[in-house]
CSV table of C-alpha atoms in Angstrom, one decimal:
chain,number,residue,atom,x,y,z
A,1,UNK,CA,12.1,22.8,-17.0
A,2,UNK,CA,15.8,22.2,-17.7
A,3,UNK,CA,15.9,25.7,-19.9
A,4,UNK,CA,13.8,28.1,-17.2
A,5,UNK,CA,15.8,26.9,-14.0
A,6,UNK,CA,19.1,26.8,-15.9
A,7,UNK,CA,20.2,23.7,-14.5
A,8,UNK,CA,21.6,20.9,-16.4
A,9,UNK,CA,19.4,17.8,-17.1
A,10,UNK,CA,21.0,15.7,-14.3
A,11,UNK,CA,20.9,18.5,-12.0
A,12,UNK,CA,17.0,18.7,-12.3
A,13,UNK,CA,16.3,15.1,-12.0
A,14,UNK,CA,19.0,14.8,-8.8
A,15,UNK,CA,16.2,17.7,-7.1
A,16,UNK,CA,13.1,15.7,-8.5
A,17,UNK,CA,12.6,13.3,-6.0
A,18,UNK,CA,13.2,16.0,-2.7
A,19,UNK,CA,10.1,17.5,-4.4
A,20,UNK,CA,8.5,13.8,-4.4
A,21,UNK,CA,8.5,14.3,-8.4
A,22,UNK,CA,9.4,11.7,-10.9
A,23,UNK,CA,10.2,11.9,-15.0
A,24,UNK,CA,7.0,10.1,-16.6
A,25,UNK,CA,6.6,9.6,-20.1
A,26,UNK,CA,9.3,12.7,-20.4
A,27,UNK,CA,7.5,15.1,-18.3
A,28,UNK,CA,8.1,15.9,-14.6
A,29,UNK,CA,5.1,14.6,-12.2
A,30,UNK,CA,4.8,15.7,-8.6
A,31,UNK,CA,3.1,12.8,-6.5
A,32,UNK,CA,0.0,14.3,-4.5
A,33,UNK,CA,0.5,13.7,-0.4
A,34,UNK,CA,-2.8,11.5,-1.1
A,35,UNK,CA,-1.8,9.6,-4.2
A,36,UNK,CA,1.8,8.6,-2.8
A,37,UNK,CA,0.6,7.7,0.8
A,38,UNK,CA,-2.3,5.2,-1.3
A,39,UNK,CA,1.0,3.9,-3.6
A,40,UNK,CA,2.8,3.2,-0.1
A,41,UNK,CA,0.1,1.6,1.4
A,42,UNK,CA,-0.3,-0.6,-1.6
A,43,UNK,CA,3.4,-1.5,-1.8
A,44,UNK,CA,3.6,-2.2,1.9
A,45,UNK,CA,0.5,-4.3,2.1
A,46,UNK,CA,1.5,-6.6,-0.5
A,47,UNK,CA,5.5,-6.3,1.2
A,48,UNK,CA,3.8,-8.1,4.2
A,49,UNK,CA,1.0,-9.9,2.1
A,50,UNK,CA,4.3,-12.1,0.0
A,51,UNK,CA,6.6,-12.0,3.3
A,52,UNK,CA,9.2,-10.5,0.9
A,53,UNK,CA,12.0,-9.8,3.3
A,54,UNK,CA,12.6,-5.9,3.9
A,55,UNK,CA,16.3,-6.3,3.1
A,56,UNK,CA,15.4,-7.8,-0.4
A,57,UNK,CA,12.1,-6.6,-1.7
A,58,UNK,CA,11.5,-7.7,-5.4
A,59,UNK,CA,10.8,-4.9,-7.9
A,60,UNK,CA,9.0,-7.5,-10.4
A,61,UNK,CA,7.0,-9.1,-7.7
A,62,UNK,CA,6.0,-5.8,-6.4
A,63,UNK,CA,5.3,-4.7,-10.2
A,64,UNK,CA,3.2,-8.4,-11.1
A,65,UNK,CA,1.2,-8.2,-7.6
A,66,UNK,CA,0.2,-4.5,-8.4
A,67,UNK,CA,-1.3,-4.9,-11.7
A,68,UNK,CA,-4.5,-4.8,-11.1
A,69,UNK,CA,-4.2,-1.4,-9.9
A,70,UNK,CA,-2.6,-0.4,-13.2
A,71,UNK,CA,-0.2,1.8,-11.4
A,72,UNK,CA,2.7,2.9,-14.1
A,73,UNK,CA,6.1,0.9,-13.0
A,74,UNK,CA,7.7,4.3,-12.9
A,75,UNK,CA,5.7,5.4,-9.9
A,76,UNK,CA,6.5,1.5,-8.3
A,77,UNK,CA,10.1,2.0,-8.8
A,78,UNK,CA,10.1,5.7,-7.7
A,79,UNK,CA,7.9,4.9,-4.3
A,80,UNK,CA,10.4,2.1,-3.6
A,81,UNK,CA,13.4,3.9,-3.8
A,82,UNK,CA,11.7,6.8,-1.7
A,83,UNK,CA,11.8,4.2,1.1
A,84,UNK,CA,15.1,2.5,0.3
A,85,UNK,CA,17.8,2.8,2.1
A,86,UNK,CA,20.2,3.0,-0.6
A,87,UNK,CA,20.2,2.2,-4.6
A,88,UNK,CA,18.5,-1.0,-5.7
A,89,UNK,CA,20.8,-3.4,-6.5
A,90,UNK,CA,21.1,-6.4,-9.5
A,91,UNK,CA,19.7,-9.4,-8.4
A,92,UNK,CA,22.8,-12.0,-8.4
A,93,UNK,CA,20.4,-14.7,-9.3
A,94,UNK,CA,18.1,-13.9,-11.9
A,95,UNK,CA,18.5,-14.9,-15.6
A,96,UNK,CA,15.3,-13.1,-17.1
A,97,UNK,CA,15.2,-10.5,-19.7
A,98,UNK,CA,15.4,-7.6,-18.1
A,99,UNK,CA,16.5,-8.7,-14.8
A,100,UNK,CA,15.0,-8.2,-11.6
A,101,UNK,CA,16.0,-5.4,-9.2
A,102,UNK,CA,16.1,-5.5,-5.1
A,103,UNK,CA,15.8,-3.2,-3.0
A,104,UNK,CA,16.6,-3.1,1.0
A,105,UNK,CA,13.8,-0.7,2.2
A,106,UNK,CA,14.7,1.5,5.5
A,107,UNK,CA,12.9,1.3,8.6
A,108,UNK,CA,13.7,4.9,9.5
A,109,UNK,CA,12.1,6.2,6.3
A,110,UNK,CA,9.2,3.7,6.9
A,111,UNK,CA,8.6,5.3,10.4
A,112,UNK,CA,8.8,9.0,9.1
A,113,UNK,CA,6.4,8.2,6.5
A,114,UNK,CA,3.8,6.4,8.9
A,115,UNK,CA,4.0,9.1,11.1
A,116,UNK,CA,3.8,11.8,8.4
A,117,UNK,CA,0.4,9.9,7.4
A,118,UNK,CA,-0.8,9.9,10.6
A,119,UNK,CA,-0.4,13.5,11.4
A,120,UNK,CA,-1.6,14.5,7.9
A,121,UNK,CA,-4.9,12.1,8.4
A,122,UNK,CA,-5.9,12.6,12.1
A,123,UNK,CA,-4.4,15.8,13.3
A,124,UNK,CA,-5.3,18.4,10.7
A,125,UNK,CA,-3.4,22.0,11.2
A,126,UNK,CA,-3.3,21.4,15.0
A,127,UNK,CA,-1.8,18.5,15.5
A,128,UNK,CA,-2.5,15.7,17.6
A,129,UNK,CA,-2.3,15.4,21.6
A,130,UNK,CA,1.3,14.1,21.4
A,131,UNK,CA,0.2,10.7,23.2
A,132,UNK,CA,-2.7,9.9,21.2
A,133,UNK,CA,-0.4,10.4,18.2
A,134,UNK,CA,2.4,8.3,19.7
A,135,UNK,CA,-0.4,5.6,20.3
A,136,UNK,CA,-1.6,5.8,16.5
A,137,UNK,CA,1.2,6.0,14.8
A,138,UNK,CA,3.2,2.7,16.8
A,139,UNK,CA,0.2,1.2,15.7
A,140,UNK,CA,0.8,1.3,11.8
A,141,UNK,CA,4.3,0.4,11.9
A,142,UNK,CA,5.8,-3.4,11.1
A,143,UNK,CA,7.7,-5.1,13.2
A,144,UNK,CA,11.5,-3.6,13.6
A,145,UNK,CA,9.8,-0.4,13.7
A,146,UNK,CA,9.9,2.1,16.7
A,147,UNK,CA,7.8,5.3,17.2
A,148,UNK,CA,10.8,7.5,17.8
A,149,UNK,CA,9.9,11.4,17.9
A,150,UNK,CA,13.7,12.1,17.4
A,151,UNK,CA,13.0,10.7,13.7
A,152,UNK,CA,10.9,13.2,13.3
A,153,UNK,CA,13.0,16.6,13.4
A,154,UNK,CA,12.3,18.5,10.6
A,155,UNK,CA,9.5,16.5,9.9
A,156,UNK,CA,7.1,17.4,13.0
A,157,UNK,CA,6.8,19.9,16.3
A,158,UNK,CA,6.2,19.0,19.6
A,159,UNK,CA,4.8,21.3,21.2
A,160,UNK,CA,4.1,22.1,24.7
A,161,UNK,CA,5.8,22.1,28.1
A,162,UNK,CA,8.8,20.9,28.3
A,163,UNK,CA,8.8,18.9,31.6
A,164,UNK,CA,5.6,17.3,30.4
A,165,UNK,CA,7.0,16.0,27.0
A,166,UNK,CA,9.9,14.7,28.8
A,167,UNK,CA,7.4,12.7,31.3
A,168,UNK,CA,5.2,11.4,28.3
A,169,UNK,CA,8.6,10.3,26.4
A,170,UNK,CA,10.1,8.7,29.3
A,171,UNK,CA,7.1,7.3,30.1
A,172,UNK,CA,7.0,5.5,27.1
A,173,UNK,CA,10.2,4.7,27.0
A,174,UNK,CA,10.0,2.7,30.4
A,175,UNK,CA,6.8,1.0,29.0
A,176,UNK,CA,4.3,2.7,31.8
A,177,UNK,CA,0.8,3.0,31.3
A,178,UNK,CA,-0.3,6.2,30.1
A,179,UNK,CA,-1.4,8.8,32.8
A,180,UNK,CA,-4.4,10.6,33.3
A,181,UNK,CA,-4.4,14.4,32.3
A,182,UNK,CA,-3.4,16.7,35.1
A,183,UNK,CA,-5.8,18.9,36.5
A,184,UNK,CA,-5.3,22.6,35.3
A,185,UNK,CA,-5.3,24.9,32.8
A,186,UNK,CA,-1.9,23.3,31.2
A,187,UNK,CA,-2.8,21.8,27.7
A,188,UNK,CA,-0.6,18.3,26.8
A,189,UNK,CA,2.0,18.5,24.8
A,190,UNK,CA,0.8,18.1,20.8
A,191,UNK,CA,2.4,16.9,17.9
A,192,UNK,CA,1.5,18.5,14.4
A,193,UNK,CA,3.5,18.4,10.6
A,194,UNK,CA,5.8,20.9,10.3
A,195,UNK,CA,8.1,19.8,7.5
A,196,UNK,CA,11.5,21.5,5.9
A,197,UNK,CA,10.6,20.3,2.5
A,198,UNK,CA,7.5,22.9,2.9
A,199,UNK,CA,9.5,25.6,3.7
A,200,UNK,CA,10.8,28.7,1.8
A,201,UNK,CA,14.2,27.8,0.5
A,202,UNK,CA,15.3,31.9,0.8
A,203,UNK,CA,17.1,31.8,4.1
A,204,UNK,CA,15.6,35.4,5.0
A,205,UNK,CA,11.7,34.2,4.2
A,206,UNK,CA,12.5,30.6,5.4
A,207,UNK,CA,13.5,32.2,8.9
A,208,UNK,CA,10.9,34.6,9.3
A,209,UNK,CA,8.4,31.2,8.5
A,210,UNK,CA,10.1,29.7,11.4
A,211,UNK,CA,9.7,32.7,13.7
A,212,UNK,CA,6.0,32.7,13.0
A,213,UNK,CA,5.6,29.6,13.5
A,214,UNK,CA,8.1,30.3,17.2
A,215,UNK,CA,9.3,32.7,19.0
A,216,UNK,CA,12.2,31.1,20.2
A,217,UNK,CA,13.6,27.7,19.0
A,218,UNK,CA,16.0,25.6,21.0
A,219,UNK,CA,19.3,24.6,18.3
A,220,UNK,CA,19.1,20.5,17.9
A,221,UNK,CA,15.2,21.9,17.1
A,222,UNK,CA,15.9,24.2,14.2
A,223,UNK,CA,18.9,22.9,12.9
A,224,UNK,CA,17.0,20.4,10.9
A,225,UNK,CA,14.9,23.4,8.4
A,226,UNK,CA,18.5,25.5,8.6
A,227,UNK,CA,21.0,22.7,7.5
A,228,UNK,CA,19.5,21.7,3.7
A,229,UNK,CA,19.5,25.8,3.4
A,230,UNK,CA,23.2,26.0,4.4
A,231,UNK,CA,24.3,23.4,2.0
A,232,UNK,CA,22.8,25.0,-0.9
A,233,UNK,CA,24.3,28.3,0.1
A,234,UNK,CA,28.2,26.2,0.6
A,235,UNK,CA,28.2,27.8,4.3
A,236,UNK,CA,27.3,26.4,7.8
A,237,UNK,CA,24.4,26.3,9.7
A,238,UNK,CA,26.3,28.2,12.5
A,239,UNK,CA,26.7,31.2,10.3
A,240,UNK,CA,23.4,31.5,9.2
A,241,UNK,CA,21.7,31.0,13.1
A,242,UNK,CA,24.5,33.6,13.6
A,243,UNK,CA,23.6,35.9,10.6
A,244,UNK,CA,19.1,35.8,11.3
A,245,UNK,CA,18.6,34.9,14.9
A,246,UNK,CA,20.3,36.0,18.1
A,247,UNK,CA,21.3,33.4,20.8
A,248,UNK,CA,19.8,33.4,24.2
A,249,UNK,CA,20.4,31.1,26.9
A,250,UNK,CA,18.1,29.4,29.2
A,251,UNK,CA,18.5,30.5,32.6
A,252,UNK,CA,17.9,27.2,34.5
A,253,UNK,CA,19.3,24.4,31.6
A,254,UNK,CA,22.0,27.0,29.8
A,255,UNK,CA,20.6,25.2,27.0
A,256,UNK,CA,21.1,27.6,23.7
């Protein structure tokens, strides 16, 4: 792998885990959707099952509670640190060979990944009606956690009026009951994946993908698939929004 993308060694293994890939036995492994959502659900499950604190999850309880699944400790220590929210750290306390590692999982990556496995189980290609996702997904999270949409930019679409999202969001956000559907032809707003990571990573073909998927996009909305393209390229996002789309600005908001 190192010899046909002409990278160096550490260069590769730095983009393996965007990928969701791993080194395993000295060959590069890419994690199914399927297999890594079981992994997480068998990590977080016995997480809450020991009451190991979020802040300070055990890598060798994690690893002795697990056995029985006979999951290799690579894919352990790769699922954790996909959910950590930073490097795993020594344990100050521990006087076993080999030591023990910690690691301080993230609550934000928790709630994108819950939400992720929600869309990809219940809503298929089109989505999900953007409450009964809201409704689900809250559902799976721990405690600490919040069903925040804004976690989910470049992650997920929400699709649909805007004045209707905006009423189902505040809604929520005030804690009302949900509302019966309003009479009309008007669909509710939907929620479906849509994620960066599946995208081209040519800016011309990744742009056209985000045309076809729409017509127009508002900035904060796009921003998120153009950013990672505009960091590999050592440019801004501005100059490539400037350089494959043309601005237009909403008449009634002046939004861009």
């Amino acid at each position: 792998l190192v010899a046909r993308t002409q990278a160096s060694r550490a260069e590769v293994c730095a983009a393996l885990p965007g990928l969701n890939a791993l080194l395993l036995d000295g060959r590069v492994r890419q994690l199914t959707p399927d297999f890594a959502e079981r992994v997480f659900d068998l990590v977080i499950t016995s997480v809450v099952a020991l009451d190991l604190p979020l802040d300070r999850v055990s890598l060798r309880t994690l690893r002795r509670d697990l056995a029985s699944h006979e999951l290799p400790d690579a894919v352990i220590d790769f699922t954790l640190s996909q959910h950590a929210a930073g490097p795993a750290t020594r344990a100050a306390d521990d006087d076993q060979d080999g030591g023990d590692w910690l690691y301080a999982l993230s609550l934000e990556r928790l709630c994108v990944s819950r939400a992720v496995e929600t869309l990809r189980n219940c809503g298929g290609r089109a989505g999900m009606v953007l409450e009964d996702f809201l409704d689900v997904w809250e559902a799976t999270l721990l405690a600490g956690c919040s069903a925040d949409p804004e976690l989910l930019r470049g992650v997920a679409l929400i699709d649909g009026d805007p004045a209707d999202v905006a009423a189902v969001l505040e809604r929520r956000a005030a804690g009302g009951e949900r509302a019966a559907a309003a009479p009309g032809p008007r669909a509710p707003p939907t929620s479906k994946l849509f994620a960066a990571t599946d995208l081209s990573p040519d800016p011309a073909r990744r742009f056209r993908q985000l045309f076809a998927e729409r017509p127009t996009w508002r900035r904060p909305d796009v921003l998120p698939y153009v950013a990672p393209l505009a960091a590999a390229a050592r440019t801004t996002a501005d100059a490539l929004l400037l350089k494959f789309c043309r601005c237009v600005v909403e008449p009634h908001s002046g939004t861009k």
